[in-house]
């Protein structure tokens, strides 16, 4: 995965980055014990971290992703006018909006649809398969020290945006193939189990719906 770390240590640098690049917020994640996630500001992230993707406004080949901590993330969210997203906390298995009081957000910001209340209620409910795929991508972020980018980041954004829909099979297969690139040849479940030594309250995750889809096509599951 391509992770071009940008120097974002000072506010003026973050302003320059937002001026030069299109910035997208990909993930907001709880930091686990025994993990080091290095911020674009140069320091180790503490407690939680954010994943951003960037693409040069004039050169689409100048792109990548980076981690950063809360202060830098709040700055990027404000400068690029981004919508904050809920934190993924694998210790509790729940996503909770952990935002400071001075961070603007809209809890009903599925897409700003202007639809009827029934439509909005439907679109705020997770499709079970989409939920498992979203959890799997979040766990890839947790288990690997390289921030996701490209298709994987795009699929994560899409599954959040269209969480009420069953994801396309090709996207499930793509995530399955990404997991297969683990340097230790582990399944995603095995990766999570390895983290449990330092994090005994880590939740046990179920990917049965994803595995059923792969099995129906005769494809080995890496979940």
Short mmCIF file of N, CA and C in Angstrom, two decimals, residues 4-69:
data_model
loop_
_atom_site.label_atom_id
_atom_site.label_comp_id
_atom_site.label_asym_id
_atom_site.label_seq_id
_atom_site.Cartn_x
_atom_site.Cartn_y
_atom_site.Cartn_z
N UNK A 4 2.48 7.77 1.50
CA UNK A 4 3.43 8.88 1.42
C UNK A 4 3.18 9.82 2.58
N UNK A 5 4.02 9.73 3.61
CA UNK A 5 3.81 10.57 4.77
C UNK A 5 4.11 12.02 4.42
N UNK A 6 3.14 12.88 4.67
CA UNK A 6 3.32 14.31 4.48
C UNK A 6 3.69 14.92 5.82
N UNK A 7 4.56 15.90 5.81
CA UNK A 7 4.89 16.61 7.04
C UNK A 7 3.76 17.58 7.37
N UNK A 8 3.02 17.30 8.43
CA UNK A 8 1.88 18.16 8.80
C UNK A 8 2.03 18.70 10.22
N UNK A 9 3.26 18.86 10.65
CA UNK A 9 3.51 19.19 12.05
C UNK A 9 2.94 20.55 12.47
N UNK A 10 3.02 21.54 11.62
CA UNK A 10 2.55 22.88 11.98
C UNK A 10 1.26 23.22 11.22
N UNK A 11 0.51 24.17 11.78
CA UNK A 11 -0.76 24.58 11.16
C UNK A 11 -0.55 25.10 9.75
N UNK A 12 0.53 25.87 9.55
CA UNK A 12 0.77 26.42 8.20
C UNK A 12 1.03 25.31 7.19
N UNK A 13 1.64 24.19 7.64
CA UNK A 13 1.87 23.06 6.74
C UNK A 13 0.53 22.39 6.37
N UNK A 14 -0.35 22.29 7.34
CA UNK A 14 -1.66 21.70 7.06
C UNK A 14 -2.45 22.57 6.10
N UNK A 15 -2.31 23.87 6.24
CA UNK A 15 -2.97 24.80 5.31
C UNK A 15 -2.43 24.61 3.90
N UNK A 16 -1.10 24.45 3.77
CA UNK A 16 -0.48 24.22 2.46
C UNK A 16 -0.95 22.90 1.85
N UNK A 17 -1.06 21.87 2.69
CA UNK A 17 -1.51 20.56 2.21
C UNK A 17 -2.93 20.63 1.67
N UNK A 18 -3.82 21.29 2.41
CA UNK A 18 -5.22 21.41 1.98
C UNK A 18 -5.34 22.26 0.72
N UNK A 19 -4.44 23.24 0.58
CA UNK A 19 -4.44 24.08 -0.62
C UNK A 19 -4.01 23.28 -1.85
N UNK A 20 -3.06 22.37 -1.65
CA UNK A 20 -2.47 21.62 -2.77
C UNK A 20 -3.21 20.32 -3.08
N UNK A 21 -3.78 19.70 -2.05
CA UNK A 21 -4.37 18.36 -2.21
C UNK A 21 -5.85 18.33 -1.85
N UNK A 22 -6.56 17.42 -2.50
CA UNK A 22 -7.90 17.05 -2.04
C UNK A 22 -7.73 16.05 -0.91
N UNK A 23 -8.30 16.35 0.23
CA UNK A 23 -8.13 15.53 1.43
C UNK A 23 -9.44 14.84 1.77
N UNK A 24 -9.37 13.55 2.07
CA UNK A 24 -10.56 12.80 2.48
C UNK A 24 -10.27 12.10 3.81
N UNK A 25 -11.23 12.16 4.71
CA UNK A 25 -11.13 11.43 5.97
C UNK A 25 -11.64 10.01 5.76
N UNK A 26 -10.78 9.03 6.02
CA UNK A 26 -11.10 7.63 5.74
C UNK A 26 -11.53 6.87 6.99
N UNK A 27 -10.84 7.12 8.10
CA UNK A 27 -11.14 6.34 9.31
C UNK A 27 -10.74 7.09 10.57
N UNK A 28 -11.37 6.71 11.65
CA UNK A 28 -11.13 7.26 12.98
C UNK A 28 -11.13 6.05 13.90
N UNK A 29 -9.98 5.75 14.52
CA UNK A 29 -9.77 4.44 15.11
C UNK A 29 -9.17 4.52 16.51
N UNK A 30 -9.60 3.64 17.39
CA UNK A 30 -9.02 3.51 18.72
C UNK A 30 -7.66 2.84 18.63
N UNK A 31 -6.65 3.41 19.29
CA UNK A 31 -5.31 2.82 19.30
C UNK A 31 -5.26 1.72 20.36
N UNK A 32 -4.72 0.57 19.98
CA UNK A 32 -4.61 -0.55 20.90
C UNK A 32 -3.25 -0.59 21.58
N UNK A 33 -3.18 -1.32 22.68
CA UNK A 33 -1.91 -1.50 23.39
C UNK A 33 -0.94 -2.25 22.50
N UNK A 34 0.34 -1.87 22.57
CA UNK A 34 1.37 -2.55 21.80
C UNK A 34 1.47 -2.10 20.36
N UNK A 35 0.70 -1.08 19.97
CA UNK A 35 0.73 -0.60 18.59
C UNK A 35 1.38 0.77 18.49
N UNK A 36 2.07 0.99 17.40
CA UNK A 36 2.64 2.30 17.09
C UNK A 36 2.08 2.78 15.75
N UNK A 37 1.37 3.87 15.76
CA UNK A 37 0.89 4.51 14.54
C UNK A 37 1.55 5.89 14.50
N UNK A 38 2.37 6.13 13.48
CA UNK A 38 3.14 7.37 13.40
C UNK A 38 2.36 8.43 12.63
N UNK A 39 2.18 9.57 13.27
CA UNK A 39 1.44 10.68 12.68
C UNK A 39 2.27 11.39 11.62
N UNK A 40 1.59 12.06 10.69
CA UNK A 40 2.29 12.89 9.71
C UNK A 40 2.99 14.06 10.39
N UNK A 41 2.65 14.31 11.65
CA UNK A 41 3.34 15.35 12.43
C UNK A 41 4.64 14.83 13.02
N UNK A 42 4.91 13.53 12.86
CA UNK A 42 6.18 12.95 13.27
C UNK A 42 6.16 12.19 14.58
N UNK A 43 5.15 12.39 15.39
CA UNK A 43 5.08 11.73 16.70
C UNK A 43 4.20 10.48 16.63
N UNK A 44 4.28 9.66 17.67
CA UNK A 44 3.40 8.50 17.76
C UNK A 44 2.00 8.97 18.18
N UNK A 45 0.99 8.41 17.55
CA UNK A 45 -0.38 8.72 17.94
C UNK A 45 -0.67 8.09 19.30
N UNK A 46 -1.51 8.73 20.08
CA UNK A 46 -1.89 8.21 21.38
C UNK A 46 -3.41 8.13 21.49
N UNK A 47 -3.89 7.08 22.09
CA UNK A 47 -5.32 6.87 22.37
C UNK A 47 -6.15 6.58 21.12
N UNK A 48 -6.10 7.46 20.12
CA UNK A 48 -6.85 7.24 18.88
C UNK A 48 -6.10 7.91 17.73
N UNK A 49 -6.45 7.54 16.52
CA UNK A 49 -5.77 8.10 15.35
C UNK A 49 -6.75 8.15 14.18
N UNK A 50 -6.38 8.95 13.19
CA UNK A 50 -7.21 9.17 12.01
C UNK A 50 -6.43 8.77 10.77
N UNK A 51 -7.13 8.27 9.77
CA UNK A 51 -6.53 7.96 8.47
C UNK A 51 -7.11 8.92 7.44
N UNK A 52 -6.22 9.61 6.74
CA UNK A 52 -6.63 10.52 5.66
C UNK A 52 -6.02 10.05 4.35
N UNK A 53 -6.71 10.32 3.25
CA UNK A 53 -6.18 10.09 1.91
C UNK A 53 -6.04 11.44 1.22
N UNK A 54 -5.00 11.58 0.42
CA UNK A 54 -4.80 12.84 -0.30
C UNK A 54 -4.52 12.58 -1.77
N UNK A 55 -4.90 13.55 -2.62
CA UNK A 55 -4.60 13.49 -4.05
C UNK A 55 -4.34 14.91 -4.54
N UNK A 56 -3.22 15.09 -5.21
CA UNK A 56 -2.85 16.40 -5.74
C UNK A 56 -3.94 16.90 -6.69
N UNK A 57 -4.34 18.15 -6.52
CA UNK A 57 -5.42 18.72 -7.33
C UNK A 57 -5.04 18.86 -8.80
N UNK A 58 -3.72 18.85 -9.09
CA UNK A 58 -3.25 19.01 -10.47
C UNK A 58 -2.57 17.76 -11.02
N UNK A 59 -2.30 16.79 -10.16
CA UNK A 59 -1.60 15.58 -10.59
C UNK A 59 -2.16 14.39 -9.81
N UNK A 60 -3.06 13.64 -10.42
CA UNK A 60 -3.73 12.55 -9.72
C UNK A 60 -2.78 11.43 -9.31
N UNK A 61 -1.58 11.40 -9.91
CA UNK A 61 -0.62 10.36 -9.57
C UNK A 61 0.16 10.70 -8.30
N UNK A 62 0.04 11.93 -7.84
CA UNK A 62 0.64 12.35 -6.58
C UNK A 62 -0.42 12.15 -5.50
N UNK A 63 -0.43 10.96 -4.91
CA UNK A 63 -1.48 10.62 -3.95
C UNK A 63 -0.96 9.65 -2.92
N UNK A 64 -1.72 9.45 -1.89
CA UNK A 64 -1.34 8.52 -0.83
C UNK A 64 -2.23 8.69 0.38
N UNK A 65 -1.73 8.27 1.52
CA UNK A 65 -2.52 8.35 2.74
C UNK A 65 -1.59 8.54 3.93
N UNK A 66 -2.17 8.93 5.05
CA UNK A 66 -1.36 9.15 6.25
C UNK A 66 -2.21 9.03 7.50
N UNK A 67 -1.53 8.75 8.61
CA UNK A 67 -2.16 8.77 9.93
C UNK A 67 -1.91 10.13 10.57
N UNK A 68 -2.78 10.52 11.47
CA UNK A 68 -2.49 11.66 12.34
C UNK A 68 -3.31 11.55 13.61
N UNK A 69 -2.89 12.31 14.62
CA UNK A 69 -3.59 12.32 15.90
C UNK A 69 -4.73 13.32 15.92
#
